[in-house]
PDB file of N, CA and C in Angstrom:
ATOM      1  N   UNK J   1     -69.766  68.409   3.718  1.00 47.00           N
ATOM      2  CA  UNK J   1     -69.859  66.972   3.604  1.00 47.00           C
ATOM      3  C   UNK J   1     -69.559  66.607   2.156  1.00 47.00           C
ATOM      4  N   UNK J   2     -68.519  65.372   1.573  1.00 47.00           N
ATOM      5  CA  UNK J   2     -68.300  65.196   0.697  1.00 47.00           C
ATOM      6  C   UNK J   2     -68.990  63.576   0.564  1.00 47.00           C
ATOM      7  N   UNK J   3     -69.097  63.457  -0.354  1.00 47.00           N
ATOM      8  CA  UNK J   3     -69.294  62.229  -1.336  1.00 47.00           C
ATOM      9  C   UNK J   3     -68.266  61.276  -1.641  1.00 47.00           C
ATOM     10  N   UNK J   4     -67.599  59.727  -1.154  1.00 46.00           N
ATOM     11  CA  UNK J   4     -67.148  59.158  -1.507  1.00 46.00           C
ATOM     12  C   UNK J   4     -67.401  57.811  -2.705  1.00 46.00           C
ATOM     13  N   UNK J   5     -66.685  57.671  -3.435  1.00 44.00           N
ATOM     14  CA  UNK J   5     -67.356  56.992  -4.546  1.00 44.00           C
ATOM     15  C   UNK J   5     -66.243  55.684  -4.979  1.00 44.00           C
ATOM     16  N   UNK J   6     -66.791  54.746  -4.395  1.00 45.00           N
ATOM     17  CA  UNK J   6     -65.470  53.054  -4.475  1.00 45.00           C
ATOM     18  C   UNK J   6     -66.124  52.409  -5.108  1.00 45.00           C
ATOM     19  N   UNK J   7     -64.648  52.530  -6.664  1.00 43.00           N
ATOM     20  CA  UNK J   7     -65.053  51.198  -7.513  1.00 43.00           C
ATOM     21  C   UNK J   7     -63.917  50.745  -7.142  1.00 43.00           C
ATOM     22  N   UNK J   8     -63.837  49.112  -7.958  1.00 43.00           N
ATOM     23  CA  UNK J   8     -63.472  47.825  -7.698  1.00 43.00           C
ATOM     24  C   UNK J   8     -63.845  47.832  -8.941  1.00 43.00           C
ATOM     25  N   UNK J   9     -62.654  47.588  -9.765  1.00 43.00           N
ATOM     26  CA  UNK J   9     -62.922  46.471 -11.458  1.00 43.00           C
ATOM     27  C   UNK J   9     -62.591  45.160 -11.212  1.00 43.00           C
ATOM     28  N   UNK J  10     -62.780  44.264 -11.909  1.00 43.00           N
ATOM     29  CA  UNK J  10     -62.065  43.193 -12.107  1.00 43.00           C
ATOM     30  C   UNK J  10     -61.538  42.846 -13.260  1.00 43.00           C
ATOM     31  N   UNK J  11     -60.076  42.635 -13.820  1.00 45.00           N
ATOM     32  CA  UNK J  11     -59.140  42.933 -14.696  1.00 45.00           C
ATOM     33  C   UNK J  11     -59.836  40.794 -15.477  1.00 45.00           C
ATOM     34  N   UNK J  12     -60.453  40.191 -16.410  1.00 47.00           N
ATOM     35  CA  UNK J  12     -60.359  39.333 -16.840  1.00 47.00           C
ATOM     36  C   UNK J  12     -59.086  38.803 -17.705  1.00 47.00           C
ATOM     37  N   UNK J  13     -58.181  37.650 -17.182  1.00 48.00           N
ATOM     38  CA  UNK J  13     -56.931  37.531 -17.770  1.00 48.00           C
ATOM     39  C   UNK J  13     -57.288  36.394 -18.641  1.00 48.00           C
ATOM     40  N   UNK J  14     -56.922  36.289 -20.156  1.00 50.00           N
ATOM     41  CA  UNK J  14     -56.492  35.238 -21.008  1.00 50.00           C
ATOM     42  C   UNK J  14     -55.365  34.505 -20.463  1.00 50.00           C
ATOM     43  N   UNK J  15     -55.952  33.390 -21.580  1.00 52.00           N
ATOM     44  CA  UNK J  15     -54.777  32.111 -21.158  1.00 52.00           C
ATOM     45  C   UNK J  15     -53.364  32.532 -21.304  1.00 52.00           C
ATOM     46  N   UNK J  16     -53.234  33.668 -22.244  1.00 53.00           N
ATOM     47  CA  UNK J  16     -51.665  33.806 -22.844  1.00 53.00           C
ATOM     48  C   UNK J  16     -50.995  34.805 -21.351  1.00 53.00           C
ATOM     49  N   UNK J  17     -52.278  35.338 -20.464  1.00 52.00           N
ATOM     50  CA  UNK J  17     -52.018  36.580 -19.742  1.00 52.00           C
ATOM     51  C   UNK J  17     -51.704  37.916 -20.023  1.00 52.00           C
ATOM     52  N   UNK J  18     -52.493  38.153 -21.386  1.00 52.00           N
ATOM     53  CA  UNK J  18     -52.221  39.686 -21.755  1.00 52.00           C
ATOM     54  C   UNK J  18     -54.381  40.386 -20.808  1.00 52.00           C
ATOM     55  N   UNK J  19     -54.495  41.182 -20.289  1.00 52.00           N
ATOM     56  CA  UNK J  19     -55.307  41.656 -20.069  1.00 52.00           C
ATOM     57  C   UNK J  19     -56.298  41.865 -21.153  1.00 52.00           C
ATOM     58  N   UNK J  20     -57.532  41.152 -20.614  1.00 49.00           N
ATOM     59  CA  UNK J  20     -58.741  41.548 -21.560  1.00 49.00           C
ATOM     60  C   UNK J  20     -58.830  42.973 -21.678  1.00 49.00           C
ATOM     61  N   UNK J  21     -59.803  43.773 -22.895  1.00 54.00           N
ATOM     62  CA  UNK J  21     -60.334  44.910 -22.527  1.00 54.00           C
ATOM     63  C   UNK J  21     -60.985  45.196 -21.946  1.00 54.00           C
ATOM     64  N   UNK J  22     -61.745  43.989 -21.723  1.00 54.00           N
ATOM     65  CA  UNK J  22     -63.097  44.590 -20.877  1.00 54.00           C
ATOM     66  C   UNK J  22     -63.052  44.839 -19.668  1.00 54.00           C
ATOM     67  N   UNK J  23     -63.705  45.542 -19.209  1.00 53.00           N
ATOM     68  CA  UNK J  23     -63.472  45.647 -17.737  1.00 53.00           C
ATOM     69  C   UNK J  23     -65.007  45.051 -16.934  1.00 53.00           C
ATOM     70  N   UNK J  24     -65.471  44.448 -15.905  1.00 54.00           N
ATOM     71  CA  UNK J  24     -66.256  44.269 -15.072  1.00 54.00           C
ATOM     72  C   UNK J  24     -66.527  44.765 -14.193  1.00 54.00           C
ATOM     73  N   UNK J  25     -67.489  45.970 -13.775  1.00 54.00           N
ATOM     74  CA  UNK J  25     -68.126  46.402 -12.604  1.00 54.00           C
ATOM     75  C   UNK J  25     -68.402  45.560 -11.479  1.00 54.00           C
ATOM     76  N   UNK J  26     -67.740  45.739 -10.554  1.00 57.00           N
ATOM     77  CA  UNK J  26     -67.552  44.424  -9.576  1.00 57.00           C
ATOM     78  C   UNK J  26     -68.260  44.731  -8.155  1.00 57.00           C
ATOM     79  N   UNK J  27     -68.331  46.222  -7.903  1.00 56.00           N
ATOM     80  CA  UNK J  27     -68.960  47.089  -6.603  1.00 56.00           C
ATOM     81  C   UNK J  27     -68.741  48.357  -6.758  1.00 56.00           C
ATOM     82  N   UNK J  28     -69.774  49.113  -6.088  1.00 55.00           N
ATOM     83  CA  UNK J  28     -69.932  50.471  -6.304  1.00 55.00           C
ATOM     84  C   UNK J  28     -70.322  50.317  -4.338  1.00 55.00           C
ATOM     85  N   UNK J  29     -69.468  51.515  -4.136  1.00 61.00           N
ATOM     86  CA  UNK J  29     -69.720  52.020  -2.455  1.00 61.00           C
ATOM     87  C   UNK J  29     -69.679  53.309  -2.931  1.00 61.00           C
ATOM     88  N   UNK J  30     -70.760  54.068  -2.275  1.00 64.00           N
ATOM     89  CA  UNK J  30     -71.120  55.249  -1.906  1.00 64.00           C
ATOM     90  C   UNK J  30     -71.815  55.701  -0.148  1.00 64.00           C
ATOM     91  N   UNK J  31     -70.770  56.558  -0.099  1.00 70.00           N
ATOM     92  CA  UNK J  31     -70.916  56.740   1.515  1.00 70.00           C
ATOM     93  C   UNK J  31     -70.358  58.507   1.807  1.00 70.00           C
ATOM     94  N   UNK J  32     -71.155  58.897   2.745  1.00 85.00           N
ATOM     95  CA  UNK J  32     -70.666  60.252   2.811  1.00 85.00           C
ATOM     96  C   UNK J  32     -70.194  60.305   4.206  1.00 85.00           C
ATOM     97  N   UNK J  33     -68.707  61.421   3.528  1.00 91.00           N
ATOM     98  CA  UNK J  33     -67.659  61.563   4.830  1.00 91.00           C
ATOM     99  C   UNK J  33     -67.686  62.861   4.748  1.00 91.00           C
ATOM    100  N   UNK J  34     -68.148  63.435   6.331  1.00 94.00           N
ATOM    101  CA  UNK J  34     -67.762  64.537   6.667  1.00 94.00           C
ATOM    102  C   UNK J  34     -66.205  64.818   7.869  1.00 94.00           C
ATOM    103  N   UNK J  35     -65.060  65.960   6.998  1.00 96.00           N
ATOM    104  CA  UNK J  35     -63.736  65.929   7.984  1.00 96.00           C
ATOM    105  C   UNK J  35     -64.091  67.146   9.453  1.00 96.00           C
ATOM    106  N   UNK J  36     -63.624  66.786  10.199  1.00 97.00           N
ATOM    107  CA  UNK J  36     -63.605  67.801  10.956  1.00 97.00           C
ATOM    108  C   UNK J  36     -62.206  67.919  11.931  1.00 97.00           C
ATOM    109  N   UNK J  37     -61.357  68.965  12.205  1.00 98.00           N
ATOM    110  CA  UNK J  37     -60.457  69.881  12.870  1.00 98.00           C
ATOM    111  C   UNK J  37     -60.811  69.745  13.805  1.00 98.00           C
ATOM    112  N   UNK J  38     -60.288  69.228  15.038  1.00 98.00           N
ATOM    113  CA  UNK J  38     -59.918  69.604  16.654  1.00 98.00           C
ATOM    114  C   UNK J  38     -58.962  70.529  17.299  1.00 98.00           C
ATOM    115  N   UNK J  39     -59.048  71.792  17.166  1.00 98.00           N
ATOM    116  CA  UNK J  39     -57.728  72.557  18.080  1.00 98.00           C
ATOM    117  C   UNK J  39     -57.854  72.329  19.734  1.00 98.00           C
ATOM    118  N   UNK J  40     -57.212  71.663  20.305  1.00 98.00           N
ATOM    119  CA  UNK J  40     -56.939  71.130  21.795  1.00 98.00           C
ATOM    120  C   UNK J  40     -55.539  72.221  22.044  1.00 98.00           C
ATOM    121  N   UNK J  41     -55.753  72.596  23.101  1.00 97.00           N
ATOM    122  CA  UNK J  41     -55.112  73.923  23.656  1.00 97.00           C
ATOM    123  C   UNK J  41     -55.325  73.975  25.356  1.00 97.00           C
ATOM    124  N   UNK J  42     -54.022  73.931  25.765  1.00 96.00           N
ATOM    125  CA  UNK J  42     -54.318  74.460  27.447  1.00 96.00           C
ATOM    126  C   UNK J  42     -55.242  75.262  27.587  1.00 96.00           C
ATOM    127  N   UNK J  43     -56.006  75.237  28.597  1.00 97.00           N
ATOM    128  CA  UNK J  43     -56.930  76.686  29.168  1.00 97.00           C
ATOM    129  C   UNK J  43     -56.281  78.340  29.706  1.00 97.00           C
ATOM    130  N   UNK J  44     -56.430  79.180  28.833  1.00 95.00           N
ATOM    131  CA  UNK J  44     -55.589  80.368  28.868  1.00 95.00           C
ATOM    132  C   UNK J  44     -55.292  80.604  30.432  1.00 95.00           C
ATOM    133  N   UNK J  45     -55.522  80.547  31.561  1.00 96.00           N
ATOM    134  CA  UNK J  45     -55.587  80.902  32.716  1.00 96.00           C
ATOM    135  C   UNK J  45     -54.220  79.955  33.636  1.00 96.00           C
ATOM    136  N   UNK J  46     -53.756  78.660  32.142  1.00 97.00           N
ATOM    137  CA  UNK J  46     -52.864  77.694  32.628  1.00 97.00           C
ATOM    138  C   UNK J  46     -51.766  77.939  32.593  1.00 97.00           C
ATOM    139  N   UNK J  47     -50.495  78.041  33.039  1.00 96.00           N
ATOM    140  CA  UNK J  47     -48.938  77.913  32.284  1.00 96.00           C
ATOM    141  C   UNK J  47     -48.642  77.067  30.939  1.00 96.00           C
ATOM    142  N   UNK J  48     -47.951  77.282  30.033  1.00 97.00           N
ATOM    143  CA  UNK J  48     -48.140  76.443  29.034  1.00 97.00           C
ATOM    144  C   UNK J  48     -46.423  76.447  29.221  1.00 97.00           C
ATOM    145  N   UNK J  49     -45.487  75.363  30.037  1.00 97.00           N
ATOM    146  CA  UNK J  49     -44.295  75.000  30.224  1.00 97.00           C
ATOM    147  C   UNK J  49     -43.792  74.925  29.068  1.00 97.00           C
ATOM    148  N   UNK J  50     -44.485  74.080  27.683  1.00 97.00           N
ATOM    149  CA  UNK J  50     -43.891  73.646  26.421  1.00 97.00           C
ATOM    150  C   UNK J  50     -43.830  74.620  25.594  1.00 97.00           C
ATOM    151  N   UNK J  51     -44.933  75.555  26.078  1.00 97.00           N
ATOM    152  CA  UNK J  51     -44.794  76.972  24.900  1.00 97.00           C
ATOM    153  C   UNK J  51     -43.499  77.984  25.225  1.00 97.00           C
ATOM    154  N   UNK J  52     -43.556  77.913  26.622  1.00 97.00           N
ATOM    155  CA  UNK J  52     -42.402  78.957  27.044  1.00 97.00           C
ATOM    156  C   UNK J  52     -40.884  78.146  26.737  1.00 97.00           C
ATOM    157  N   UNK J  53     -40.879  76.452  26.587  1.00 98.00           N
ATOM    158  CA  UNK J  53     -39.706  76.147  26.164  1.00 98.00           C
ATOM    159  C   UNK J  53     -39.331  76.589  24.526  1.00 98.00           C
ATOM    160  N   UNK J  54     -40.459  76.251  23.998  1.00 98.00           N
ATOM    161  CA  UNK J  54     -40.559  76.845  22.298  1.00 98.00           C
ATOM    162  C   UNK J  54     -40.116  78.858  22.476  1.00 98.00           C
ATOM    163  N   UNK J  55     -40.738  79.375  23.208  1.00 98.00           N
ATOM    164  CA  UNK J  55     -40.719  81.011  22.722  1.00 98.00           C
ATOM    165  C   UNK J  55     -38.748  80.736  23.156  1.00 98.00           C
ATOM    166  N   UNK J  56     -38.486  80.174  24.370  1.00 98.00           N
ATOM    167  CA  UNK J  56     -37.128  80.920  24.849  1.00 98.00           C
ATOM    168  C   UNK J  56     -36.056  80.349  23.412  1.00 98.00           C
ATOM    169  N   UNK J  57     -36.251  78.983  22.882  1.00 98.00           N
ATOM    170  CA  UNK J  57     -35.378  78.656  21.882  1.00 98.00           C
ATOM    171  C   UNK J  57     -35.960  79.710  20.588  1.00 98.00           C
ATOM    172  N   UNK J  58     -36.543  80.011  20.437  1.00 98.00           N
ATOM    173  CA  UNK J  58     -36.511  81.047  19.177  1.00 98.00           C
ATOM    174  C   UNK J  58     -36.010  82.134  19.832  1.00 98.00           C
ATOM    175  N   UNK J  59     -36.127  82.577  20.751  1.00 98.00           N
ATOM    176  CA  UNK J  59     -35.316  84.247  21.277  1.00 98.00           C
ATOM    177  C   UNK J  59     -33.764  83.351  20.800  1.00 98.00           C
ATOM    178  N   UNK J  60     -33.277  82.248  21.428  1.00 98.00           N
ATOM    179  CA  UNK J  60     -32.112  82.140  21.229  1.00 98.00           C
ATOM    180  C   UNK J  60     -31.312  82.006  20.018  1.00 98.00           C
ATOM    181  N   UNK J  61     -32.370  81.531  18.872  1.00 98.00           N
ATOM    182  CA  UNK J  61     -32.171  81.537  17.509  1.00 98.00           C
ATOM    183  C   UNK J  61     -32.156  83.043  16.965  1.00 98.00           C
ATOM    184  N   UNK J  62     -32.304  83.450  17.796  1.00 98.00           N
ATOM    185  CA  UNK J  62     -32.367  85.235  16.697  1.00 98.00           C
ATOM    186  C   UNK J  62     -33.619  85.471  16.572  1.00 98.00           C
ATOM    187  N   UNK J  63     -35.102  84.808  17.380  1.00 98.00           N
ATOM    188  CA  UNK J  63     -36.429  85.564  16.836  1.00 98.00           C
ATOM    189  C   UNK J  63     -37.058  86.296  17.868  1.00 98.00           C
ATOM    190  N   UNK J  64     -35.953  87.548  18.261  1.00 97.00           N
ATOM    191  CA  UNK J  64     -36.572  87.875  19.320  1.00 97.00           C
ATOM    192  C   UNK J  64     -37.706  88.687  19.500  1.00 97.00           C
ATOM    193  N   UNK J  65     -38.743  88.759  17.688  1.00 98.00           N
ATOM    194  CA  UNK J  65     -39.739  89.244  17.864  1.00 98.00           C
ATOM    195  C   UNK J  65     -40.916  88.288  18.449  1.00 98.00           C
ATOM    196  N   UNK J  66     -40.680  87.056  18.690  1.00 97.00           N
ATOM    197  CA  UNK J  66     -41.602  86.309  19.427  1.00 97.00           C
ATOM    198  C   UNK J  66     -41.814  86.801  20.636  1.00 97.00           C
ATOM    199  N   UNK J  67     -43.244  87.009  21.220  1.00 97.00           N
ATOM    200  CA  UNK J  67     -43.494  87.199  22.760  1.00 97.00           C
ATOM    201  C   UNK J  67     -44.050  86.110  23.501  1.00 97.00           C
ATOM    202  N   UNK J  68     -45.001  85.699  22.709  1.00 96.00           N
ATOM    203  CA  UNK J  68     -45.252  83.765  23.582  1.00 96.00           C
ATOM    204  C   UNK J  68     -45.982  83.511  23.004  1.00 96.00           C
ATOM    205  N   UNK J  69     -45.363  81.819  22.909  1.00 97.00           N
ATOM    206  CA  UNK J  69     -45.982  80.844  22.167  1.00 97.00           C
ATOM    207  C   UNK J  69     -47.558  79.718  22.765  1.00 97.00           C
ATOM    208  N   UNK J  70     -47.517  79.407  22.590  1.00 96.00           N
ATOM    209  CA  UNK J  70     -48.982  78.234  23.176  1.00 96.00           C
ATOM    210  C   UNK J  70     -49.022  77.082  22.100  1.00 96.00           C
ATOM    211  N   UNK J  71     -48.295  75.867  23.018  1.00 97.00           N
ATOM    212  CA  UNK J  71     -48.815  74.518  22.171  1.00 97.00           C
ATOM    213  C   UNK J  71     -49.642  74.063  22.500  1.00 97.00           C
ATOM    214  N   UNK J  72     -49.796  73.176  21.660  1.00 97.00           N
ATOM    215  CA  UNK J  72     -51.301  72.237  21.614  1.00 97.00           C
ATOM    216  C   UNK J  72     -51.469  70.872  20.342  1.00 97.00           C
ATOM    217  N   UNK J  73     -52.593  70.901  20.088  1.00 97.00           N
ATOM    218  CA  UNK J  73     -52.691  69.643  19.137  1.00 97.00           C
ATOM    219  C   UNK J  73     -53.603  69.819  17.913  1.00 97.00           C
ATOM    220  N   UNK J  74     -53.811  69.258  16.926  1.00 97.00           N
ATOM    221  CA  UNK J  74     -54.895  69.438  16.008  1.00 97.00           C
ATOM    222  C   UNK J  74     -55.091  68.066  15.473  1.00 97.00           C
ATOM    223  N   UNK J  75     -56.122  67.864  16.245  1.00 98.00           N
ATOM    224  CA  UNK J  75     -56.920  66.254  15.248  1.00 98.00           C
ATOM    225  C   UNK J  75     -57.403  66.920  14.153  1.00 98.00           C
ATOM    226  N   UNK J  76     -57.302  65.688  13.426  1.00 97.00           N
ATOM    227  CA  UNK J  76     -57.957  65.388  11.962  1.00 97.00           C
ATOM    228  C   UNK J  76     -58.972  64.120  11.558  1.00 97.00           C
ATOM    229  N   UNK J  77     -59.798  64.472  11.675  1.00 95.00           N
ATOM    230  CA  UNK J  77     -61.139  63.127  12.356  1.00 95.00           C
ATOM    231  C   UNK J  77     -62.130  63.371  10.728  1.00 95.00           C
ATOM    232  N   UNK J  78     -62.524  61.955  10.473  1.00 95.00           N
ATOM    233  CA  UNK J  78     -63.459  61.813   9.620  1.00 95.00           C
ATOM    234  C   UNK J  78     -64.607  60.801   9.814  1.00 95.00           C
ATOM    235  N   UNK J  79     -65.692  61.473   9.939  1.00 94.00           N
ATOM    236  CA  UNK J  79     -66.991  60.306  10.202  1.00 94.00           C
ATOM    237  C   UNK J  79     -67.376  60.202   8.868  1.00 94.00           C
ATOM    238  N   UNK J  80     -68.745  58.968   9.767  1.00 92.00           N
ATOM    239  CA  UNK J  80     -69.431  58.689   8.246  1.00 92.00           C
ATOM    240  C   UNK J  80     -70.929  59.666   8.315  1.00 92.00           C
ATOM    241  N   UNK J  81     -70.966  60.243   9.498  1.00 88.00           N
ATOM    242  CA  UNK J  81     -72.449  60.388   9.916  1.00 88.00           C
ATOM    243  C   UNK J  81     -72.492  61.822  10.168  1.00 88.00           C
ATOM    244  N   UNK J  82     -71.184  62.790  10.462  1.00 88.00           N
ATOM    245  CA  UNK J  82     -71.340  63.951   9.897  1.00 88.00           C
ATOM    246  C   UNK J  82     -71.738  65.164  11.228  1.00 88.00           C
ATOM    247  N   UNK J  83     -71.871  64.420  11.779  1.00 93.00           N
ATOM    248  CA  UNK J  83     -72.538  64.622  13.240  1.00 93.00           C
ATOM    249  C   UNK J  83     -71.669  65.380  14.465  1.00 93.00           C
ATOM    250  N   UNK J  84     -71.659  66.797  14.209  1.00 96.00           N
ATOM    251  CA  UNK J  84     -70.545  67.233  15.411  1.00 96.00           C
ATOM    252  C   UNK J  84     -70.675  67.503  17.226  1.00 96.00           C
ATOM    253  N   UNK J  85     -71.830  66.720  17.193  1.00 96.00           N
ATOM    254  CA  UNK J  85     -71.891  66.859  18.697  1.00 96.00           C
ATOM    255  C   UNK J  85     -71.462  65.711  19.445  1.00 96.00           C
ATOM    256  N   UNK J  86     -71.636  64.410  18.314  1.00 96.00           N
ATOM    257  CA  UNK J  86     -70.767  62.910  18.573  1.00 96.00           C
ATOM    258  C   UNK J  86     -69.596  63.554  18.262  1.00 96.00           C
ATOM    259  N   UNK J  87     -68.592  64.201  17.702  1.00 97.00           N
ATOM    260  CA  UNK J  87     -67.066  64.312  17.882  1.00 97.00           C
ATOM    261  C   UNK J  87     -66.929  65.040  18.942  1.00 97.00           C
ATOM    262  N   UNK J  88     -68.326  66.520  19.483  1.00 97.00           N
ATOM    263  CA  UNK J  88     -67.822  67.213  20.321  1.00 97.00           C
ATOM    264  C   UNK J  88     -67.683  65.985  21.918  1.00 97.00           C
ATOM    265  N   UNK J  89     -68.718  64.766  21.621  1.00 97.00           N
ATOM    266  CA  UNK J  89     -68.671  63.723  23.246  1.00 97.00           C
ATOM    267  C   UNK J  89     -67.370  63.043  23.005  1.00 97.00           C
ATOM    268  N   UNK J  90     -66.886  62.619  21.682  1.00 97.00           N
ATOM    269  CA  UNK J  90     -65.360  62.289  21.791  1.00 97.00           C
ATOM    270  C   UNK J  90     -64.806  62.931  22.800  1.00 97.00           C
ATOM    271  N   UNK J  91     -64.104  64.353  22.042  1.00 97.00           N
ATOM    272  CA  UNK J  91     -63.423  65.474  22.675  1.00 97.00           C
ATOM    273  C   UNK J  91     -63.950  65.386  24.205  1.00 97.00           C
ATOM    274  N   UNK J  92     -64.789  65.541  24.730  1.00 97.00           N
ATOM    275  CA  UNK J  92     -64.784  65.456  25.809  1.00 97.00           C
ATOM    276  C   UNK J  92     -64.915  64.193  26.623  1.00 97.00           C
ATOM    277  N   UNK J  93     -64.794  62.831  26.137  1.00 96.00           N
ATOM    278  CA  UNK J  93     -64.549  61.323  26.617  1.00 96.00           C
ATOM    279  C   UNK J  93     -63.161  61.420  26.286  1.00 96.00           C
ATOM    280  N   UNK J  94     -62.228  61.748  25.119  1.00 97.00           N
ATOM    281  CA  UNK J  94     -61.121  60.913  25.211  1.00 97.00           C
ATOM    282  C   UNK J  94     -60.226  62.206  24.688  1.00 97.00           C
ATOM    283  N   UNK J  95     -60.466  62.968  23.572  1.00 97.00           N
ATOM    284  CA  UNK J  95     -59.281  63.561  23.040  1.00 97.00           C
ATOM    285  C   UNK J  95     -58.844  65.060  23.530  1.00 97.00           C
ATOM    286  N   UNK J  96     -59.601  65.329  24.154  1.00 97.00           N
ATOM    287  CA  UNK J  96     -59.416  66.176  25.318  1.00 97.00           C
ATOM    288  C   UNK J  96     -59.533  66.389  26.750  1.00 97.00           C
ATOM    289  N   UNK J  97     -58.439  66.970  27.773  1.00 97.00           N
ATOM    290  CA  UNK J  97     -58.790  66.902  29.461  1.00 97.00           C
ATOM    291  C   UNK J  97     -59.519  67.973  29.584  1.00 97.00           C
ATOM    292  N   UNK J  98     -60.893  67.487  29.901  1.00 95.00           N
ATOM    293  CA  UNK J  98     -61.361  68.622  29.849  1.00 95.00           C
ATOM    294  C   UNK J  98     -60.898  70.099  31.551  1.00 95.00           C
ATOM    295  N   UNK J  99     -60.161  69.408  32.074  1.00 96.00           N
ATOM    296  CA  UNK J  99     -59.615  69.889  33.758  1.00 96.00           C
ATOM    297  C   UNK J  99     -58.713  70.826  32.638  1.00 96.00           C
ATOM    298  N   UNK J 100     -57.560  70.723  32.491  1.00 97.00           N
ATOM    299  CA  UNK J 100     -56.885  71.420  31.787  1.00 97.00           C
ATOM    300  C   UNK J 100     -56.622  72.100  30.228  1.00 97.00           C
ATOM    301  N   UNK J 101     -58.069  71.424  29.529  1.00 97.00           N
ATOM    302  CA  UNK J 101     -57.595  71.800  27.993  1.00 97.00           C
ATOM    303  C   UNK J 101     -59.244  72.525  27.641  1.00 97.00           C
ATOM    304  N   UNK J 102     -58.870  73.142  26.757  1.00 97.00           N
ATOM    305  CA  UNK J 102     -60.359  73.487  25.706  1.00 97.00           C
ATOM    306  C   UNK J 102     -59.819  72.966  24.590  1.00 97.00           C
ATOM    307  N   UNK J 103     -61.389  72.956  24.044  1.00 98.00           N
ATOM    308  CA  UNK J 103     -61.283  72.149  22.177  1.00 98.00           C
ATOM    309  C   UNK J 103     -62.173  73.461  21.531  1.00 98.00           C
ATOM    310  N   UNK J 104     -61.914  73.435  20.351  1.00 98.00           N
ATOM    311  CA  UNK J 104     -62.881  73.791  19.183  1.00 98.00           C
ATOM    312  C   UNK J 104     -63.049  72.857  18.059  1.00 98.00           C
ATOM    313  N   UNK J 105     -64.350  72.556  17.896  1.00 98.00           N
ATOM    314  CA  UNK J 105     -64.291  71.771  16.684  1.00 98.00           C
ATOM    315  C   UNK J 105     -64.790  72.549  15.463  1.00 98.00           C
ATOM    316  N   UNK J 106     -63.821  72.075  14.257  1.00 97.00           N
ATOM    317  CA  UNK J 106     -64.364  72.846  12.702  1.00 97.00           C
ATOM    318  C   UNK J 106     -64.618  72.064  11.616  1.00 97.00           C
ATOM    319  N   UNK J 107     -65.674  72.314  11.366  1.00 96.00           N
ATOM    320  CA  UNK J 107     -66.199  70.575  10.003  1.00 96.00           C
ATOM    321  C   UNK J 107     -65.314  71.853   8.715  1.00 96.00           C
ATOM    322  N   UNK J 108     -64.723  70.775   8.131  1.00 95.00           N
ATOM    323  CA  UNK J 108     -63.914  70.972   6.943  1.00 95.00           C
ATOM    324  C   UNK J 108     -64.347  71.012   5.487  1.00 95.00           C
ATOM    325  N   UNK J 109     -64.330  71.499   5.013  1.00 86.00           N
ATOM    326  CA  UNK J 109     -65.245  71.427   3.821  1.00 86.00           C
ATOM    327  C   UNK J 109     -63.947  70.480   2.707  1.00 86.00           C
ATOM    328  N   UNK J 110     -64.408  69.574   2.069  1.00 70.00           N
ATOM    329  CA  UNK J 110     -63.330  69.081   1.406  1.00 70.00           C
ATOM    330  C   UNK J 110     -62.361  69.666  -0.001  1.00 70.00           C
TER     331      UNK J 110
END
């Protein structure tokens, strides 16, 4: 979990419009954001159609040390509350099927 820290100056302009020196403390926000990683991935037991289109174009490029590929997705999610069992009810309300996909979630250290 990291520490976010929002200032806001306010720049005071003279009549001529050259910038004062001074500066004015105008707001201070402090709020903590924790990131966390979603790997969303077919369920191994599935066909993965898009992976086998990816492995056959690299055999055709010359990589015919590839044996098979597996796509998928990786969110990049940041709360304020840090809380991974509310991202794990995401993942399973919206950013993952749970019929066809598994997730792992990984809090990120910043």
């Amino acid at each position: 979990m990291s520490v976010v820290i929002g200032l806001i100056f306010a720049i005071r302009w003279q009549s001529d419009g050259l910038a004062a020196r001074n500066l004015e403390l105008r707001d201070v926000t402090i709020r903590s954001v924790s990131r966390f990683r979603i790997y969303v991935t077919l369920k191994p037991e599935l066909l993965d159609p898009a992976g086998r289109s990816v492995r056959d174009a690299l055999r055709s490029m010359g990589y015919d040390e590839v044996s098979s590929v597996r796509v998928g997705k990786l969110i990049e999610l940041e709360t304020t509350n840090g809380d991974e069992s509310r991202v794990r009810e995401m993942c399973d309300r919206l950013l993952a099927n749970p019929v066809v996909e598994r997730f792992d979630v990984v809090e990120v250290d910043q």
